[in-house]
Amino acid sequence: MLSVVKSGGVIGVDGYSVHVEVNISQGLPQFITVGLPDAAVKESKERVKSAINNIGISFPLRKIVVNLAPADILKQGTLYDLPIAVGILTASGQISQKILKDFAFVGELALDGSLRKIKGTLPIVLKLKEDGIRNVILPEENGKEGALVEGVNIYGFGSLKEIVEFLNGDIKTEPVKVNREDIFSSHSVYPDFSEIKGQYTVKRALEIAAAGFHNILMIGSPGSGKSMMAKAFPSIMPPLTFQEAIETTKIHSVAGVLDDFVIRERPFVVAHHTTSDVAVVGGGNIPKPGLVSLAHNGTFFMDELPEFKRNVLESLRQPIEDKVVTVSRASGSYTFPAKFQLIAAANPCPCGYRNDPNRECKCSPRDIKRYMGKLSGPVVDRIDMICWVSSVDPEDLSKMSTGESSSVIRERVMKAVDIQRERFKETGINFNSEMSPSMLEKFVKLDSSAENALLTATKKYRFTARSYHRILKLSRTIADLEGSDIVMLKHIVEAVNFKLSEDIYS
């Protein structure tokens, strides 16, 4: 007898539908799985057989052929255990085939018949909804994640036995419910800006960066507060929208690093300087998302930037510019979202004390040039803001007053963000930093003095076309923070000063 069970899988960070076809026929007992299964899928026969026997149902001792369609796509992982088990029970007459037409199944089985958590639930459920499926059965631990998708009834179960009883009408279970209005955290685990004394110029730069989703590089001596300010940065970022939360949760689910059923705050991902390029941008034999994709819709922090290997820094070019990472392998091309905000910190020289008023720099001009030369022109050109961080004398720390709190700064950031969301509501983007050249012509209006100043600065400092556009985006954000419709001279001057990069190499 033949049965067909609907299921799904993941390619990159997107789901796709899978039909699990099970045929039981006369012949010597054997279990054959076809349809391009990987080792984990082939091993499912042992898990399925033990699970069925251990819930008190006899496993059919006949020839069983399982086909995973479409057969030309590699099937990976353990998520097909449940649909295979349900298909066998249906083909052997222990579950009605008519009931299955309204359901899809995804889950891993333990040998005792219990269900274990899987990766990639959210993209799979999104795809199943797109294909018209309205009921999905998942492991209990994945229930809330699947329930984030509106218009689909998600049923979470702890064991195969419960699922069989549910499908046969012996027990009733209500779909999993999630309050979408109450999923975002209002509590920040990050340091507050009030804890950082002094550094007013850097705080201003970080406020602008948060308002427009701009990249920023902080350069300063060791102990000047670069890392602390970077770690406090998420506390002034605007909260995730529900759509952004879904996008980010998909990536974390596929990567298997989803601690909760949803990402509640903008990610803050830190890369150590020994991290490889594959770990940063993604890859592998079967490509998986890298750190820049895990930072999607959030912050990617790179401390000690010149200490990173040159190939790692150069690998950031595409994701910074295109907001995606494309990885090509013999099995196909994979695209991972990577709309992250780069926050980087660097010492100004190998010893760290160039331009420090309290310490003497021991580096030669050649040492400085070699050290900072790891930051190539194309990489620096993609950074919107460069900010020098001066050391604060320890004796002055006790005399300085407490600065503004993160909540006060965040209020100003949110006003600028609301202006941008209203401006870009028909364009598919959210922040000034995402504007295309055509959008710049439409949305960035300069007064005559601002336009003249920008042209003069462009000639003097020989800005590239990319730098010119980034200055316009940055000045638009500065104007938004002041509630100004027109970009004025002071906005351009501030943007140009933050973009200057000539003295980082000497």
XYZ file of C-alpha atoms in Angstrom:
506
model
C 0.000 0.000 0.000
C 1.187 3.524 -0.827
C 0.956 6.608 1.401
C 2.090 10.207 0.854
C 3.012 12.499 3.755
C 3.766 16.206 3.370
C 6.921 17.575 4.979
C 9.639 20.158 4.303
C 13.355 20.895 4.328
C 15.786 23.801 4.187
C 18.150 25.069 1.477
C 20.310 27.924 2.723
C 17.841 29.826 4.921
C 14.731 29.105 2.841
C 12.305 26.234 3.201
C 11.066 23.887 0.501
C 8.310 21.270 0.383
C 9.034 17.550 0.508
C 6.620 14.696 -0.180
C 7.509 11.548 1.746
C 6.174 8.610 -0.282
C 6.074 5.239 1.488
C 5.260 1.993 -0.291
C 4.851 -1.298 1.596
C 4.768 -4.441 -0.525
C 5.210 -8.212 -0.288
C 8.787 -9.448 -0.161
C 11.679 -10.012 2.162
C 11.789 -7.474 5.048
C 13.929 -4.514 4.027
C 13.898 -0.747 4.412
C 15.110 1.309 1.433
C 15.322 5.116 1.421
C 15.746 6.931 -1.904
C 15.504 10.558 -3.024
C 19.088 11.750 -2.424
C 19.227 11.232 1.376
C 22.355 12.073 3.389
C 23.771 9.769 6.076
C 21.469 11.139 8.802
C 18.384 10.469 6.660
C 19.557 6.944 5.793
C 20.008 6.202 9.482
C 16.393 7.221 10.149
C 15.235 3.655 9.430
C 16.750 2.474 12.725
C 15.235 5.341 14.714
C 11.829 4.922 13.064
C 11.750 1.150 13.551
C 12.684 1.379 17.241
C 10.277 4.275 17.871
C 7.303 2.434 16.340
C 8.050 -0.755 18.276
C 8.542 1.129 21.563
C 5.145 2.871 21.425
C 3.434 -0.528 21.301
C 2.813 -0.812 17.546
C 4.194 -3.680 15.481
C 6.600 -2.606 12.759
C 5.535 -4.187 9.414
C 7.976 -6.925 8.387
C 7.703 -6.335 4.653
C 9.544 -4.525 1.893
C 9.387 -0.784 2.648
C 10.514 1.801 0.107
C 10.639 5.464 1.145
C 11.028 8.136 -1.550
C 11.756 11.757 -0.633
C 10.490 13.937 -3.467
C 11.746 16.004 -5.225
C 14.457 13.400 -5.650
C 17.070 15.767 -7.149
C 17.570 17.843 -3.962
C 19.879 16.591 -1.203
C 17.877 15.800 1.949
C 19.780 16.542 5.143
C 19.271 16.018 8.849
C 16.911 14.108 11.088
C 13.729 16.107 10.505
C 12.255 13.421 8.200
C 11.993 10.787 10.971
C 8.449 11.783 11.880
C 6.948 11.945 8.352
C 8.594 8.601 7.498
C 7.108 6.995 10.622
C 3.672 8.465 9.909
C 3.926 7.286 6.285
C 4.729 3.710 7.381
C 1.839 3.668 9.855
C -0.496 5.020 7.173
C 0.659 2.566 4.501
C 0.172 -0.293 6.986
C -3.421 0.831 7.711
C -2.945 2.191 11.238
C -3.627 5.841 10.282
C -6.180 7.030 7.718
C -4.724 8.513 4.523
C -7.688 10.919 4.275
C -6.655 12.654 7.496
C -3.113 13.267 6.233
C -4.127 15.468 3.298
C -4.640 18.413 5.663
C -1.395 17.965 7.630
C 2.375 18.264 7.259
C 4.890 16.645 9.613
C 8.447 17.563 10.636
C 10.441 16.117 13.525
C 13.234 13.908 14.835
C 12.430 10.682 16.707
C 14.241 9.207 19.693
C 14.387 5.431 20.033
C 11.625 5.483 22.667
C 9.241 7.335 20.321
C 9.655 10.796 21.853
C 10.204 13.833 19.631
C 13.331 15.982 19.660
C 13.851 19.620 18.647
C 14.910 20.302 15.047
C 16.596 23.154 13.148
C 14.937 25.346 10.532
C 11.333 25.154 11.754
C 10.368 28.715 10.849
C 11.453 28.730 7.161
C 9.848 25.298 6.679
C 6.498 26.415 8.114
C 6.596 29.622 6.040
C 7.072 27.548 2.883
C 4.350 25.054 3.836
C 1.934 27.945 4.365
C 2.860 29.306 0.934
C 2.008 25.875 -0.522
C -1.431 25.885 1.074
C -0.800 23.710 4.144
C -2.868 24.866 7.122
C -1.943 22.267 9.789
C 1.610 21.340 10.789
C 2.674 18.830 13.456
C 6.024 19.538 15.124
C 8.040 18.523 18.191
C 6.729 20.289 21.282
C 9.925 22.354 21.641
C 9.431 23.813 18.144
C 5.743 24.619 18.617
C 6.027 28.310 19.523
C 8.576 28.962 16.780
C 6.221 27.514 14.172
C 3.277 29.428 15.646
C 4.937 32.736 14.726
C 3.534 32.138 11.231
C -0.030 33.439 10.986
C -2.626 31.383 9.162
C -1.209 27.962 10.081
C -2.364 25.724 12.938
C 0.710 24.401 14.747
C 0.373 21.287 16.904
C 3.245 20.461 19.232
C 3.621 16.904 20.530
C 6.071 15.152 22.804
C 5.881 11.662 21.270
C 4.865 9.649 18.223
C 2.239 7.831 20.304
C 0.423 11.115 21.023
C 0.415 11.983 17.317
C -1.096 8.608 16.357
C -3.808 9.024 18.997
C -4.494 12.583 17.804
C -4.789 11.568 14.144
C -7.069 8.659 15.040
C -9.321 10.934 17.106
C -8.528 9.369 20.481
C -7.276 12.648 21.991
C -7.873 16.325 21.238
C -5.186 18.989 21.205
C -5.471 22.746 20.660
C -3.067 24.546 18.301
C -0.121 26.361 19.877
C -0.809 30.069 20.438
C 1.731 32.902 20.554
C 0.967 36.495 21.548
C 2.804 38.360 18.792
C 2.329 41.705 20.545
C 4.217 40.555 23.633
C 7.281 38.772 22.264
C 9.785 41.634 22.366
C 11.944 42.232 25.412
C 11.817 45.648 27.071
C 14.811 44.858 29.290
C 18.288 45.526 27.967
C 21.191 43.362 29.122
C 23.739 45.790 27.681
C 25.703 48.526 29.512
C 23.998 51.909 29.764
C 25.517 54.996 28.154
C 25.249 56.797 31.501
C 28.058 54.529 32.748
C 30.438 56.028 30.158
C 31.948 59.319 31.256
C 33.284 61.811 28.748
C 33.698 60.745 25.093
C 30.921 63.105 23.961
C 32.025 63.153 20.312
C 32.061 59.356 20.132
C 28.656 59.111 21.813
C 27.312 61.565 19.256
C 28.752 59.441 16.447
C 27.174 56.277 17.879
C 23.810 58.032 18.181
C 23.964 58.988 14.492
C 25.031 55.444 13.595
C 22.085 53.958 15.516
C 19.598 56.354 13.933
C 20.593 55.579 10.348
C 22.078 52.060 10.632
C 25.512 53.360 9.608
C 28.855 51.541 9.934
C 31.429 53.086 12.262
C 35.126 52.576 13.068
C 36.479 53.806 16.408
C 40.250 54.354 16.639
C 41.940 55.022 19.973
C 44.431 53.957 22.591
C 43.917 50.850 24.754
C 41.603 51.571 27.677
C 39.944 54.599 26.074
C 36.509 52.951 26.189
C 36.058 51.710 22.602
C 34.878 48.210 23.531
C 32.627 49.423 26.335
C 30.896 51.927 24.058
C 30.472 49.266 21.374
C 28.891 46.892 23.905
C 26.552 49.662 25.085
C 25.553 50.472 21.508
C 22.623 47.981 21.296
C 20.957 49.778 24.219
C 20.238 52.793 21.963
C 19.205 50.818 18.875
C 15.522 50.843 17.829
C 13.604 47.642 18.663
C 13.033 44.996 16.025
C 9.856 45.141 13.998
C 7.892 41.880 13.831
C 8.993 41.313 10.222
C 12.641 41.883 11.149
C 12.261 39.445 14.055
C 10.936 36.772 11.673
C 13.813 37.326 9.214
C 16.417 37.104 11.979
C 14.802 34.121 13.687
C 14.860 32.168 10.405
C 18.629 32.493 10.174
C 19.264 31.557 13.805
C 16.885 28.605 13.496
C 18.679 27.213 10.438
C 22.061 27.709 12.131
C 20.831 25.821 15.200
C 21.653 28.660 17.624
C 18.094 29.731 18.481
C 17.889 29.729 22.295
C 14.290 30.963 22.480
C 11.505 30.490 19.953
C 12.076 34.013 18.570
C 14.814 36.654 18.463
C 13.533 39.424 20.741
C 16.323 42.013 20.417
C 18.607 43.105 17.627
C 21.532 40.648 17.515
C 24.920 41.734 18.804
C 27.523 39.383 17.338
C 31.193 39.615 18.315
C 34.021 38.226 16.160
C 37.409 37.364 17.642
C 40.381 38.437 15.543
C 41.394 34.790 14.980
C 38.057 34.007 13.296
C 38.321 32.589 9.750
C 36.671 34.051 6.671
C 34.354 31.002 6.384
C 33.172 31.509 9.957
C 32.551 35.219 9.285
C 30.700 35.108 5.959
C 29.495 31.484 5.933
C 30.403 28.450 3.897
C 31.467 24.834 4.318
C 30.835 21.773 2.153
C 27.143 22.268 2.842
C 27.076 26.079 3.292
C 25.730 27.440 6.560
C 25.200 31.071 7.640
C 28.241 32.883 9.031
C 28.551 35.473 11.783
C 27.526 38.367 9.515
C 24.262 36.545 8.750
C 23.663 35.828 12.438
C 24.045 39.607 12.897
C 21.291 40.281 10.307
C 19.212 43.313 11.397
C 21.690 43.857 14.243
C 25.291 44.713 15.053
C 28.509 42.939 14.055
C 31.343 44.019 16.353
C 34.968 43.524 15.301
C 37.426 44.525 18.014
C 41.136 44.968 17.161
C 40.217 45.309 13.485
C 43.790 45.412 12.038
C 44.555 42.121 13.834
C 42.125 40.247 11.591
C 43.582 38.384 8.632
C 43.518 40.343 5.387
C 41.261 37.794 3.634
C 38.699 38.099 6.443
C 38.532 41.871 6.085
C 38.297 41.680 2.306
C 35.507 39.100 2.545
C 33.346 41.796 4.162
C 33.220 43.869 0.976
C 30.225 42.122 -0.599
C 28.001 41.817 2.498
C 28.602 45.437 3.552
C 27.639 46.673 0.099
C 24.973 44.178 -1.008
C 23.500 43.141 2.387
C 23.727 39.472 1.363
C 26.380 36.752 1.221
C 26.496 34.458 -1.805
C 28.360 31.154 -1.437
C 28.830 28.979 -4.535
C 29.518 25.261 -4.340
C 29.276 22.324 -6.725
C 25.867 21.531 -5.210
C 24.551 25.009 -6.013
C 24.599 28.676 -5.038
C 23.423 29.722 -1.574
C 22.411 33.236 -0.564
C 22.284 34.301 3.080
C 20.853 37.643 4.272
C 23.500 39.861 5.912
C 22.066 43.320 6.590
C 24.260 44.068 9.578
C 25.693 47.203 11.103
C 29.473 47.052 11.411
C 30.914 48.495 14.606
C 34.710 48.186 14.583
C 37.446 49.233 16.989
C 41.168 49.583 16.383
C 44.335 50.774 18.016
C 46.052 53.523 15.988
C 49.371 51.624 15.831
C 50.976 48.346 16.981
C 51.842 49.693 20.450
C 48.492 51.458 20.647
C 49.630 54.901 21.807
C 49.946 57.019 18.672
C 48.550 60.510 19.392
C 47.985 59.585 23.053
C 48.720 62.653 25.251
C 49.740 60.520 28.237
C 51.900 57.795 26.661
C 54.747 57.799 24.188
C 54.353 55.903 20.920
C 57.299 53.635 20.108
C 56.247 52.751 16.564
C 58.073 53.925 13.471
C 56.126 55.401 10.524
C 56.814 52.169 8.661
C 55.337 50.089 11.517
C 52.221 52.263 11.584
C 51.764 52.085 7.821
C 52.162 48.286 7.805
C 49.755 47.857 10.735
C 46.978 50.139 9.497
C 47.634 49.073 5.907
C 45.709 45.884 6.621
C 42.637 48.106 6.327
C 42.521 48.465 2.553
C 41.051 51.475 0.833
C 37.981 49.577 -0.467
C 37.140 48.344 3.050
C 37.577 51.770 4.689
C 35.574 53.333 1.856
C 32.597 51.194 2.902
C 32.657 52.508 6.479
C 30.397 55.530 6.934
C 32.035 57.034 10.009
C 35.562 57.094 11.448
C 35.832 58.434 14.976
C 38.986 59.028 17.026
C 38.648 58.097 20.701
C 40.829 60.027 23.150
C 41.938 58.586 26.477
C 40.275 60.005 29.598
C 42.648 60.792 32.454
C 41.742 58.578 35.459
C 41.952 61.652 37.717
C 39.223 63.334 35.672
C 36.813 60.368 35.800
C 35.629 61.161 39.332
C 35.068 64.813 38.431
C 32.952 64.135 35.338
C 29.187 64.118 35.634
C 27.099 61.140 34.592
C 26.194 61.310 30.921
C 22.819 60.856 29.273
C 21.166 57.487 29.802
C 20.605 55.076 26.930
C 16.826 55.558 27.230
C 17.129 59.321 26.585
C 19.403 58.795 23.584
C 17.140 56.029 22.298
C 14.144 58.384 22.307
C 15.957 60.704 19.906
C 17.030 57.739 17.785
C 13.440 56.465 17.593
C 12.142 59.852 16.402
C 14.676 59.772 13.553
C 13.816 56.136 12.793
C 10.087 56.957 12.645
C 10.838 59.726 10.137
C 12.751 57.238 7.978
C 10.041 54.575 8.150
C 7.481 57.104 6.986
C 9.830 58.291 4.223
C 10.615 54.795 2.947
C 7.254 53.077 3.520
C 6.769 52.449 -0.211
C 10.371 51.518 -1.008
C 11.067 48.294 0.908
C 13.910 49.750 3.030
C 13.949 51.117 6.585
C 17.097 53.213 7.070
C 18.976 56.018 5.336
C 22.077 53.847 4.952
C 20.122 51.565 2.577
C 19.273 54.284 0.025
C 20.222 53.713 -3.614
C 21.658 56.549 -5.757
C 18.224 57.200 -7.273
C 16.708 57.454 -3.780
C 19.390 59.944 -2.769
C 18.259 62.265 -5.559
C 14.672 61.959 -4.366
C 15.048 62.097 -0.581
C 18.196 64.155 0.120
C 17.564 67.841 -0.540
C 20.541 70.132 0.157
C 20.441 73.885 0.551
C 22.877 75.844 -1.634
C 25.564 76.307 1.044
C 25.501 72.601 1.925
C 25.808 71.623 -1.737
C 28.774 73.955 -2.269
C 30.512 72.674 0.862
C 30.091 69.058 -0.211
C 31.512 69.745 -3.692
C 34.474 71.601 -2.177
C 35.190 68.782 0.297
C 34.874 66.161 -2.444
C 37.533 67.888 -4.546
C 39.831 68.620 -1.606
C 39.784 65.138 -0.097
C 39.232 63.272 -3.393
C 36.236 61.328 -2.173
C 35.159 58.370 -4.290
C 31.612 58.195 -5.634
C 30.842 55.656 -2.878
C 32.159 58.015 -0.173
C 30.192 60.887 -1.695
C 26.982 58.868 -1.492
C 27.716 57.735 2.055
C 28.235 61.346 3.149
C 24.825 62.216 1.705
C 23.207 59.318 3.591
C 24.977 60.300 6.799
C 23.978 63.967 6.476
C 20.363 62.898 5.898
C 20.426 61.005 9.203
C 21.957 63.975 11.039
C 19.195 66.178 9.647
C 16.561 63.646 10.719
C 17.875 63.727 14.283
C 17.189 67.482 14.242
C 13.827 67.036 12.522
C 14.970 69.022 9.481
C 13.523 68.302 6.041
C 16.460 70.025 4.321
C 20.098 68.995 4.686
C 21.932 72.138 5.735
C 25.569 73.212 5.861
C 26.151 72.088 9.468
C 24.825 68.610 8.639
C 27.205 68.235 5.696
C 30.187 69.542 7.693
C 29.566 67.034 10.493
C 29.122 64.170 8.017
C 32.340 65.063 6.160
C 34.326 65.262 9.411
C 33.160 61.775 10.372
C 34.063 60.386 6.948
C 37.650 61.653 6.749
C 40.116 58.742 6.790
C 43.374 60.239 5.519
C 45.216 60.283 8.861
C 44.549 56.695 9.926
C 47.524 55.511 7.868
C 50.118 58.018 9.075
